[in-house]
mmCIF file of C-alpha atoms in Angstrom:
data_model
loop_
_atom_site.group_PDB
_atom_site.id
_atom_site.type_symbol
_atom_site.label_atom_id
_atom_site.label_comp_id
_atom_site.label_asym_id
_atom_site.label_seq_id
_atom_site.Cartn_x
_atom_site.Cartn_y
_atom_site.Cartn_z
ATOM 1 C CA UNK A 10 -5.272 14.971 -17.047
ATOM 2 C CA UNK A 11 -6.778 14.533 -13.527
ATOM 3 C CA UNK A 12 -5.113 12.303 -11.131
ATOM 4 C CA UNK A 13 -6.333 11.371 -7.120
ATOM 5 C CA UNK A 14 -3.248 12.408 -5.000
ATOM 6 C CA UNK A 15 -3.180 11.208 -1.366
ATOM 7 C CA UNK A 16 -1.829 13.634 1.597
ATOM 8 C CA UNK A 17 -2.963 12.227 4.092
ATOM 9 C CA UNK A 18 -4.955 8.953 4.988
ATOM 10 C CA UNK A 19 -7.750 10.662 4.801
ATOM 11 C CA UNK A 20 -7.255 13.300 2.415
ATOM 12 C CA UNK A 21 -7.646 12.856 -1.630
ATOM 13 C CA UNK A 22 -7.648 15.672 -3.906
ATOM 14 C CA UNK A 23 -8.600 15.623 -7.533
ATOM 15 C CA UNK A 24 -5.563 17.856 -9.191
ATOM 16 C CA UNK A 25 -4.644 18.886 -12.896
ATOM 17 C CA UNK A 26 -1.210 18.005 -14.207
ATOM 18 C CA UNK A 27 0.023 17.870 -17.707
ATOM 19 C CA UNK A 28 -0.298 14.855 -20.059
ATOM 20 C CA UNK A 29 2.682 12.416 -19.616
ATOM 21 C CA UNK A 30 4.301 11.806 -22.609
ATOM 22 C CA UNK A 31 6.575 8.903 -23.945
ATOM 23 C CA UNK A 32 10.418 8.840 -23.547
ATOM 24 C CA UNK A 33 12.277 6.102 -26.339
ATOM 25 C CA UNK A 34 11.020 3.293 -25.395
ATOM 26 C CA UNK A 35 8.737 4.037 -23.086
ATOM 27 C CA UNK A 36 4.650 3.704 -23.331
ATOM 28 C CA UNK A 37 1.611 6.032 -22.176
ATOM 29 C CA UNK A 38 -1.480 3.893 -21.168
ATOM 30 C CA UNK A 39 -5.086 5.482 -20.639
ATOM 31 C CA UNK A 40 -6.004 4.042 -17.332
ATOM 32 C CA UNK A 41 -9.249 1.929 -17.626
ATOM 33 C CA UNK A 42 -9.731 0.569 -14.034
ATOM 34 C CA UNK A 43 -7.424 -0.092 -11.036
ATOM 35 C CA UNK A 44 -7.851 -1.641 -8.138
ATOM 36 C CA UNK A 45 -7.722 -0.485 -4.176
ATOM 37 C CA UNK A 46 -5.164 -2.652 -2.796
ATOM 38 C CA UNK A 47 -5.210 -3.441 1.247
ATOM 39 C CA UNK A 48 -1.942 -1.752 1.304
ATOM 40 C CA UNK A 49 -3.223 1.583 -0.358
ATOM 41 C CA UNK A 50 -5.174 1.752 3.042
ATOM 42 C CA UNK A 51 -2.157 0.440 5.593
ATOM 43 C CA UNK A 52 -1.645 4.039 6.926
ATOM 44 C CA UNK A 53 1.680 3.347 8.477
ATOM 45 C CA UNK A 54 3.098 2.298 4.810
ATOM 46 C CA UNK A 55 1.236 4.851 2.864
ATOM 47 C CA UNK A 56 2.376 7.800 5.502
ATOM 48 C CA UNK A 57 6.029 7.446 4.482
ATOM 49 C CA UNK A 58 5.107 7.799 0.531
ATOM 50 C CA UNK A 59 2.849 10.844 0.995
ATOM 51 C CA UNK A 60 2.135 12.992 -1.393
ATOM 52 C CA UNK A 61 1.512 10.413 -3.909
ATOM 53 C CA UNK A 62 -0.716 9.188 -5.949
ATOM 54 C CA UNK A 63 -1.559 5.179 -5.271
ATOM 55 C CA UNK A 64 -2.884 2.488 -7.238
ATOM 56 C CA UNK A 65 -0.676 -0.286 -8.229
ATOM 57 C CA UNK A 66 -3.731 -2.545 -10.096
ATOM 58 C CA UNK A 67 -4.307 -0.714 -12.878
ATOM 59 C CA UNK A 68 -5.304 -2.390 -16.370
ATOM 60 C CA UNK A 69 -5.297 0.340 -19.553
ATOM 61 C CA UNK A 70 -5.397 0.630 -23.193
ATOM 62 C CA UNK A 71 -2.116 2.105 -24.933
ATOM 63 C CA UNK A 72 -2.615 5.518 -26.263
ATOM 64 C CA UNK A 73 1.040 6.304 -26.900
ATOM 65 C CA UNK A 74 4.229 5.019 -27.411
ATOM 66 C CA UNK A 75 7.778 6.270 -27.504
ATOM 67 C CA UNK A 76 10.628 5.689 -30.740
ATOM 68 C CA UNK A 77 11.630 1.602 -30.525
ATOM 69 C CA UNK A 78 8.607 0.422 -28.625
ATOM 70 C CA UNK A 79 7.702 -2.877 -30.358
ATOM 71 C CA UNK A 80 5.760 -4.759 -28.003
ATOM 72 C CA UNK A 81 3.110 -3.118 -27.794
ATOM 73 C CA UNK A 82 1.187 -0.872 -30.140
ATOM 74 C CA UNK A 83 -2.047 2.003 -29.748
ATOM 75 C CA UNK A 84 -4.735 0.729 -29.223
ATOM 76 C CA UNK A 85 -3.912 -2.821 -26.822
ATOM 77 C CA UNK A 86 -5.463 -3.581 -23.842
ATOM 78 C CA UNK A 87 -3.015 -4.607 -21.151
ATOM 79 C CA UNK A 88 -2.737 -5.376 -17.529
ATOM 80 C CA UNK A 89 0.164 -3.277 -16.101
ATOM 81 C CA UNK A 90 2.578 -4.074 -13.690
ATOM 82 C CA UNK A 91 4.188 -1.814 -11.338
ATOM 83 C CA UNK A 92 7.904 -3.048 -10.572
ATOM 84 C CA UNK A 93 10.362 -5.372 -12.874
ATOM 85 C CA UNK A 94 13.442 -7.617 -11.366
ATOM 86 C CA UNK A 95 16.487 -7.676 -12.992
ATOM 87 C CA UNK A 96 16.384 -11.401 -12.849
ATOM 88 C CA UNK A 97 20.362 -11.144 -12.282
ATOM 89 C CA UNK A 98 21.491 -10.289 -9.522
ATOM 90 C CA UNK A 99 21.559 -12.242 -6.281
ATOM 91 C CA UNK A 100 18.362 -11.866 -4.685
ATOM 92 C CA UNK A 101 16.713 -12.629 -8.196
ATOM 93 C CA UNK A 102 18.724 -15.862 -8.551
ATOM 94 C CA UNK A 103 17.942 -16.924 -4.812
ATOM 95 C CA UNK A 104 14.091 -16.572 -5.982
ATOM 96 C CA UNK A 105 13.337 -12.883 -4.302
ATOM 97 C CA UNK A 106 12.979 -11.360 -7.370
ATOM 98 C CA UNK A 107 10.619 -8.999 -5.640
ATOM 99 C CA UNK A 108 13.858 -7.747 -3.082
ATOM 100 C CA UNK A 109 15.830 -6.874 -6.000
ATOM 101 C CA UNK A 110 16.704 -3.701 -6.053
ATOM 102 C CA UNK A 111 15.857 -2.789 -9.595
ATOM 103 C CA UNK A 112 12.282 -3.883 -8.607
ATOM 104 C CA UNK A 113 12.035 -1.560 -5.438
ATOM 105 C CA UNK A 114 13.253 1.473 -7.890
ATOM 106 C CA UNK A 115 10.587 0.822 -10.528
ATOM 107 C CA UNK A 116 7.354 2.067 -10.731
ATOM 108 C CA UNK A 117 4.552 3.761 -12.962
ATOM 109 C CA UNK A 118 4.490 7.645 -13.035
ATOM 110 C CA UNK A 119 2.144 8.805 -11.562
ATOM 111 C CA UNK A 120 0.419 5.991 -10.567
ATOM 112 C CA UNK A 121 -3.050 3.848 -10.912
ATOM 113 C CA UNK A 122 -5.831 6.902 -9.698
ATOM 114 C CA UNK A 123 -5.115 8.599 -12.694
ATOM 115 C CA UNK A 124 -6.672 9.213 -16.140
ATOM 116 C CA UNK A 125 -3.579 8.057 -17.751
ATOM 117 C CA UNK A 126 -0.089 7.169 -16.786
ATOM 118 C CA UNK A 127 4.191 6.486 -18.079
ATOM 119 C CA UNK A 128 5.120 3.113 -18.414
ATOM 120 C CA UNK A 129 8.886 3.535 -18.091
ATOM 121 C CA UNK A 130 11.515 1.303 -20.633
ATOM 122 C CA UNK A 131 11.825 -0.740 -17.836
ATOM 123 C CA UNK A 132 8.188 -2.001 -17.110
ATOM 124 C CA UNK A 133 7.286 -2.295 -20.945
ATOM 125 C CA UNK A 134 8.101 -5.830 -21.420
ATOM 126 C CA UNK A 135 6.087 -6.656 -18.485
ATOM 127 C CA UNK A 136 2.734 -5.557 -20.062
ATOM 128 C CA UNK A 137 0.196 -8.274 -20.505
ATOM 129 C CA UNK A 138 -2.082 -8.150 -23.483
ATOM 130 C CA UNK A 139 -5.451 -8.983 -22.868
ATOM 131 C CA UNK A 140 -7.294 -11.139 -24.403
ATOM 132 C CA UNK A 141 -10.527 -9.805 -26.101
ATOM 133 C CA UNK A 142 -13.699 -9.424 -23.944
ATOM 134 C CA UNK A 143 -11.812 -9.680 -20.716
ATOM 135 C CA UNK A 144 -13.550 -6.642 -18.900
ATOM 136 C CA UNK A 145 -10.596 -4.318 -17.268
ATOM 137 C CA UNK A 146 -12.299 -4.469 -14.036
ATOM 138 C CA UNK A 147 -11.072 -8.118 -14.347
ATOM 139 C CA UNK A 148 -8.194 -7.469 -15.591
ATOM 140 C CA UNK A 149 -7.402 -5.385 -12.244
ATOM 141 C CA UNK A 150 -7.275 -8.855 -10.391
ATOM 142 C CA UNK A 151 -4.075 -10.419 -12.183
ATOM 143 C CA UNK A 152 -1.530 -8.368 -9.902
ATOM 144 C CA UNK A 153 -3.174 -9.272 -6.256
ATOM 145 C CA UNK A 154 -3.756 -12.646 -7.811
ATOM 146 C CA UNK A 155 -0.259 -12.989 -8.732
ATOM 147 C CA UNK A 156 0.754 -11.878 -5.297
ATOM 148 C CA UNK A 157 -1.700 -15.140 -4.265
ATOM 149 C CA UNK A 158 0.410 -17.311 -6.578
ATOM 150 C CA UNK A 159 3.429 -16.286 -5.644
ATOM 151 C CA UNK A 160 2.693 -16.552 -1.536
ATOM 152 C CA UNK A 161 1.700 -20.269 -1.975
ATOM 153 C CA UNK A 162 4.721 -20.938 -4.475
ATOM 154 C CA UNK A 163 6.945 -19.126 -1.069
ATOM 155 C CA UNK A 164 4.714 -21.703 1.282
ATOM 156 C CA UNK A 165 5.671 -24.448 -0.851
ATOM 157 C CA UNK A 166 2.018 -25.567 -0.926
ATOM 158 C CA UNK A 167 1.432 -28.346 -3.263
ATOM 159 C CA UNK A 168 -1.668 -30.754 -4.328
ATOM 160 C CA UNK A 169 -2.657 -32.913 -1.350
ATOM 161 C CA UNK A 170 -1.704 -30.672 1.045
ATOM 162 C CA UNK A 171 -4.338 -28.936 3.707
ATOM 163 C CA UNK A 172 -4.389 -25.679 4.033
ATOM 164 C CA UNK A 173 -5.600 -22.932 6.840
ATOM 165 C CA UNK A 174 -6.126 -19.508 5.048
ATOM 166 C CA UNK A 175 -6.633 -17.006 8.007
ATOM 167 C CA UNK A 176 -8.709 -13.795 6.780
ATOM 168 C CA UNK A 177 -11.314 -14.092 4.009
ATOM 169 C CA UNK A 178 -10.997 -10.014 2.268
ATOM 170 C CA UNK A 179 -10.615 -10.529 -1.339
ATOM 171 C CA UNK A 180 -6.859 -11.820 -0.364
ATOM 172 C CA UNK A 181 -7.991 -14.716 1.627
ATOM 173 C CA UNK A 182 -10.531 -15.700 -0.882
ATOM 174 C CA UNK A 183 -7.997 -15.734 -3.854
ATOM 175 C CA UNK A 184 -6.253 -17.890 -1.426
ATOM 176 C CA UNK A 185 -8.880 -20.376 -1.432
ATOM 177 C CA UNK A 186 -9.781 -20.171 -5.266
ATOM 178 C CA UNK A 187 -6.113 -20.177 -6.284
ATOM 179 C CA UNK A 188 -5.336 -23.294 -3.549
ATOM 180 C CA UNK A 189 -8.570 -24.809 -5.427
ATOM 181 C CA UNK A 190 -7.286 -24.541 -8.893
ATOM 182 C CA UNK A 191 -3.714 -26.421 -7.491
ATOM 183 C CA UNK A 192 -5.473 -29.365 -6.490
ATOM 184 C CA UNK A 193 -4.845 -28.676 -2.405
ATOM 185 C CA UNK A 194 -6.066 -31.496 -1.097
ATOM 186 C CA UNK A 195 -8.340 -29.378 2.193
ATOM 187 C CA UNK A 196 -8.677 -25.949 3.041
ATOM 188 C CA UNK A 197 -9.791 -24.197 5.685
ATOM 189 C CA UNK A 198 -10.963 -20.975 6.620
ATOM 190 C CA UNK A 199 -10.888 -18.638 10.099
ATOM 191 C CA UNK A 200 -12.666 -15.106 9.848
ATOM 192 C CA UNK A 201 -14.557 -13.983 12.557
ATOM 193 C CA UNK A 202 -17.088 -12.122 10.169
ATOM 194 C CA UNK A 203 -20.054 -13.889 9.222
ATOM 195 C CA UNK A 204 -20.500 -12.776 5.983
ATOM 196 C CA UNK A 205 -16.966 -13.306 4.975
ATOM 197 C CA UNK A 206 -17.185 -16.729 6.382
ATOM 198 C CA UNK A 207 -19.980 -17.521 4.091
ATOM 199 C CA UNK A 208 -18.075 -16.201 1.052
ATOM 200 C CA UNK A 209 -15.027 -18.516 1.772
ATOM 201 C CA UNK A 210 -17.604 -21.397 2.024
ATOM 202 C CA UNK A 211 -19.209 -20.693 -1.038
ATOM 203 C CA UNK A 212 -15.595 -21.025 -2.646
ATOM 204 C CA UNK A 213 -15.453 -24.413 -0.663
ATOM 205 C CA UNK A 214 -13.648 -23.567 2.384
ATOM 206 C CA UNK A 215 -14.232 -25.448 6.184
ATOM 207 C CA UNK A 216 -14.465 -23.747 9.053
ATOM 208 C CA UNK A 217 -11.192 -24.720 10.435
ATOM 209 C CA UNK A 218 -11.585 -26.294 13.683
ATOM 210 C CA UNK A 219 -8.762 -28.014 15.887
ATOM 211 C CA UNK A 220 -7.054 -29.597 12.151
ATOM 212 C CA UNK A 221 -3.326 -29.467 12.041
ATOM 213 C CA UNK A 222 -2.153 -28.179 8.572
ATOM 214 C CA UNK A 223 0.495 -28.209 6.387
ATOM 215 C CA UNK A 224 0.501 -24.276 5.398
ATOM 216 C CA UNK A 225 -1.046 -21.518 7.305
ATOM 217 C CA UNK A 226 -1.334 -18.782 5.295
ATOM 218 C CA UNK A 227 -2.076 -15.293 7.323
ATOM 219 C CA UNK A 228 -4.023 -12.721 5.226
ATOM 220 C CA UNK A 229 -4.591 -10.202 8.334
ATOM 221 C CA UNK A 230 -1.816 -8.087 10.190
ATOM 222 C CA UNK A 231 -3.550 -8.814 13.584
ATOM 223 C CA UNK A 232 -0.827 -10.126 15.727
ATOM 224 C CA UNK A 233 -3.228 -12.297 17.590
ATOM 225 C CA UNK A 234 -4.288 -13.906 14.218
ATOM 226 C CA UNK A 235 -0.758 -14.515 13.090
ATOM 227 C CA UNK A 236 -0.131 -16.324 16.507
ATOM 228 C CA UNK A 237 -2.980 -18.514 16.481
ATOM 229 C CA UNK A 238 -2.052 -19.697 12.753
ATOM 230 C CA UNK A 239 1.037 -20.855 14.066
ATOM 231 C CA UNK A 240 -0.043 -22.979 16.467
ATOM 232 C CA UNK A 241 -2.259 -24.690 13.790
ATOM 233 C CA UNK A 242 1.116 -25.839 11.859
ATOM 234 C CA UNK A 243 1.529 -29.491 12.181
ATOM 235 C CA UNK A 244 5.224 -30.453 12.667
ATOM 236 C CA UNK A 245 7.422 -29.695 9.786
ATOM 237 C CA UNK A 246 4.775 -27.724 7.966
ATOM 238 C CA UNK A 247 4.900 -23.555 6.874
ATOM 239 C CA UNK A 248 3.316 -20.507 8.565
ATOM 240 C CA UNK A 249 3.445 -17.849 5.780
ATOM 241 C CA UNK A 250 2.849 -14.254 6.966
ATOM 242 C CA UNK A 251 0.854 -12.736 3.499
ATOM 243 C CA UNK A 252 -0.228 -9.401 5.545
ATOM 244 C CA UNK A 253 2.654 -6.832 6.981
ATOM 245 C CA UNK A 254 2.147 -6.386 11.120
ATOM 246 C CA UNK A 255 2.554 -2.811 11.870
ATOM 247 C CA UNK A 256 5.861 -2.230 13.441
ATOM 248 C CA UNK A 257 4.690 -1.180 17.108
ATOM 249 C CA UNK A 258 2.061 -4.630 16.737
ATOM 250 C CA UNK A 259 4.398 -7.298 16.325
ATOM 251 C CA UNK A 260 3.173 -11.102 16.891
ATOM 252 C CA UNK A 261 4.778 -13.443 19.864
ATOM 253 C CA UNK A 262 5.243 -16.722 18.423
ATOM 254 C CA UNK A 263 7.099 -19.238 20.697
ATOM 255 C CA UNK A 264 10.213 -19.858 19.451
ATOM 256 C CA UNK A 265 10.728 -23.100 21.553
ATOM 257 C CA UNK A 266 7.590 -24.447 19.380
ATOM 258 C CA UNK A 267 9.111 -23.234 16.118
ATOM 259 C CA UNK A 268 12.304 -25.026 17.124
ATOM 260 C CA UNK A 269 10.744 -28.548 18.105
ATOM 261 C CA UNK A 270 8.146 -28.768 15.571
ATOM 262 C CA UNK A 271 10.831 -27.446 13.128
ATOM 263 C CA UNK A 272 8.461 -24.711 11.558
ATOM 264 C CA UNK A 273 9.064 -22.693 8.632
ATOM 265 C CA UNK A 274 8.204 -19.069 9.286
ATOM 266 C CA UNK A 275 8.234 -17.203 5.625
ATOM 267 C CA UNK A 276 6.579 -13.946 4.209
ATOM 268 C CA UNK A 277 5.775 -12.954 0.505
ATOM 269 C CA UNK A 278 6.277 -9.367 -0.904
ATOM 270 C CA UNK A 279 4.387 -8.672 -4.091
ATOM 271 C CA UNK A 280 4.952 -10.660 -6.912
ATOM 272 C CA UNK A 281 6.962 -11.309 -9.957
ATOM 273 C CA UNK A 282 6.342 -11.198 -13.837
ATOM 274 C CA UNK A 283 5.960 -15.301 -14.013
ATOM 275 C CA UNK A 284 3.388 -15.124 -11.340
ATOM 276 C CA UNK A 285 1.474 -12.219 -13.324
ATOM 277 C CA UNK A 286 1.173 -14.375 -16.545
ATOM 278 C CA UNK A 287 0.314 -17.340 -14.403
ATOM 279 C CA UNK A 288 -2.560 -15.543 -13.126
ATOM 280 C CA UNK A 289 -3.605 -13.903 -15.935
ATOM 281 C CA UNK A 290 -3.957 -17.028 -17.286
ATOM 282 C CA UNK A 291 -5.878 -18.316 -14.241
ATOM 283 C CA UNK A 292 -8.670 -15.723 -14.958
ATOM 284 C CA UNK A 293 -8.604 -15.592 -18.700
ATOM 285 C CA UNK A 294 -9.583 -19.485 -18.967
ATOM 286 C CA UNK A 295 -12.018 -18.946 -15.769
ATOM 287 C CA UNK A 296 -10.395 -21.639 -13.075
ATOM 288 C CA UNK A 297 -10.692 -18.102 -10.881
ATOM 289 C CA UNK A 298 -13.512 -15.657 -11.467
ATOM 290 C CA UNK A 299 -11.948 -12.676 -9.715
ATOM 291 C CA UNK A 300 -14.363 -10.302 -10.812
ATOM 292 C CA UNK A 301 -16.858 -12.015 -8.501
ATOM 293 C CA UNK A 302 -15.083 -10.421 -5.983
ATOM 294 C CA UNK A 303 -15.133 -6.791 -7.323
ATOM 295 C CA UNK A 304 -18.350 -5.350 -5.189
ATOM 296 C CA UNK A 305 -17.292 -1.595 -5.980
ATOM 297 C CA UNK A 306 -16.673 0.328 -8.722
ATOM 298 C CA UNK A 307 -16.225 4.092 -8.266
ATOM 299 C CA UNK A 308 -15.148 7.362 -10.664
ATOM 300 C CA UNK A 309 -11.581 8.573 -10.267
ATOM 301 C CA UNK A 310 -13.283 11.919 -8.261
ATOM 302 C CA UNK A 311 -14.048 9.548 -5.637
ATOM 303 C CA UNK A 312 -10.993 7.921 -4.839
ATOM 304 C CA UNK A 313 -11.390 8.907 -1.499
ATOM 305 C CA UNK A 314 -14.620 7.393 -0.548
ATOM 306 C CA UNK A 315 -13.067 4.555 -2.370
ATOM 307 C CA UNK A 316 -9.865 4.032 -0.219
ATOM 308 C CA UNK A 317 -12.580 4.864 2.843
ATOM 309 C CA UNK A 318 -14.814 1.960 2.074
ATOM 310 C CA UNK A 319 -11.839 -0.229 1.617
ATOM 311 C CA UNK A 320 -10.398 1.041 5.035
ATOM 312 C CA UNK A 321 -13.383 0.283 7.004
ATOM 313 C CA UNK A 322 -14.305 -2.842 5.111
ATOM 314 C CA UNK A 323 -17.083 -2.198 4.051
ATOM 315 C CA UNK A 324 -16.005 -3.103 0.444
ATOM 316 C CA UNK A 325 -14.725 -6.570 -0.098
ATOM 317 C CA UNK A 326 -13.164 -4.760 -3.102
ATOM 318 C CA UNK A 327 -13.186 -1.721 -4.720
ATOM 319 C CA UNK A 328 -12.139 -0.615 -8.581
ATOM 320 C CA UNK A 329 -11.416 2.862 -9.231
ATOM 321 C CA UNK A 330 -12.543 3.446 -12.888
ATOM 322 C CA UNK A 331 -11.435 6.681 -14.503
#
């Protein structure tokens, strides 16, 4: 089969391995779409994964599975998820299933910008059957749209709240769509790009002016950006950081503001299995049309231009279909 493997930012090259095949228990999906994720094109978190082959979106249809696989049989479409929580330990009981460490250690083999790919014993019970006529492109959505869910569920944003969503990529507008379909009571939108601005407006977004708000939810690293939320927060509300700062741009927030307004400064890594169901179901009944959002869609030989137009944004989203 072919697969996309990154070894450098900017280098992709289209290589021949064998066919994976299934382990007891395990589950070999052909890969019908998957998604460029903002972090496939963070260099300083790719860079310490390289050689590899990203994609963490992917949605397939099973081709093969291994002796005692019984949820899942040939021929199912499925949205696949890339990392499992043990759901026991610590962390999981605390509610950071996504720091557990059986989560960090899973993942699919190779990866999403491939023809076809392992689902280890471990990730199996986390496939999501799809329901018919959901196009895989779509289907591609449920695991950043999870990561949406999950973010507001850290924020603790509920109906009647307002809130600021800084950034409108495709992050910042699931933001809006998924605040939407909660019943948040306002929300508003800074971008400084015009045509992104008019996006989050069509999805019923204000320009945010001088409003205090309950939750600010940062989809940009920009350390300026993350600041500037932050001083939105009206007392006793959430600043949630949704997009990693690189580690040599850190933000200055004033901690003698945190202190008297009694902020609460949170962050939200990936997402959980609950959170992918929720959102599957969130774009299966239609409250969220995420494949609005899609504007690309590109062959597996040209991953590269595909991580490239995500890079420069120039794509609000791209879909790498094999």
């Amino acid at each position: 089969m072919r697969v996309a493997r990154s070894f450098a930012p900017n280098e992709v090259r289209i290589e021949h391995v064998d066919d994976p095949t299934p382990q007891p228990g395990e589950v070999i999906c052909d890969v019908l779409a998957c998604g460029v994720c903002a972090s496939d094109v963070t260099d300083w978190y790719v860079e310490r994964k390289l050689p590899t082959v990203l994609g963490h979106e992917p949605a397939g249809v099973v081709s093969a599975v291994g002796d005692g696989v019984r949820e899942v049989s040939v021929g199912d479409r499925v949205a696949i998820h890339h990392h499992a929580p043990c759901g026991e330990c610590r962390r999981c009981r605390r509610g950071h299933e996504t720091l557990c460490e059986r989560f960090r250690s899973t993942r699919i083999d190779p990866g999403g910008f491939a023809e076809r790919l392992r689902v280890p014993a471990d990730l199996v019970e986390e496939l999501l059957p799809l329901p018919h006529g959901l196009d895989p492109v779509a289907a591609t959505m449920v695991e950043p749209l999870a990561c949406v869910l999950r973010a507001q569920d850290r924020a603790g944003l509920r109906g009647g709240d307002g809130l600021l969503v800084v950034g409108a990529g495709v992050n910042g507008l699931l933001q809006i769509a998924a605040a939407h379909a909660r019943a948040v009571e306002a929300v508003w939108i800074r971008e400084p790009r015009s045509d992104r601005l008019a996006l989050a407006e069509g999805l019923d977004a204000e320009r945010h002016g001088n409003e205090l708000v309950d939750v600010a939810m940062v989809c940009t690293p920009k350390p300026d950006a993350i600041a500037d939320a932050a001083a939105a927060v009206a007392p006793g509300g959430t600043l949630c950081l949704y997009a990693p700062p690189a580690p040599d741009r850190q933000p200055l927030l004033d901690g003698t503001s945190l202190f008297l307004r009694e902020l609460t400064v949170t962050a939200s890594y990936s997402a959980g299995p609950g959170d992918m169901r929720a959102a599957l179901e969130l774009i299966t009944s239609g409250e969220i049309d995420a494949l609005s959002l899609v504007t690309h869609r590109l062959p597996l030989e040209r991953t590269r231009e595909a991580l490239e137009l995500q890079r420069r944004g120039e794509a609000l989203k791209v879909v790498v279909v094999p």
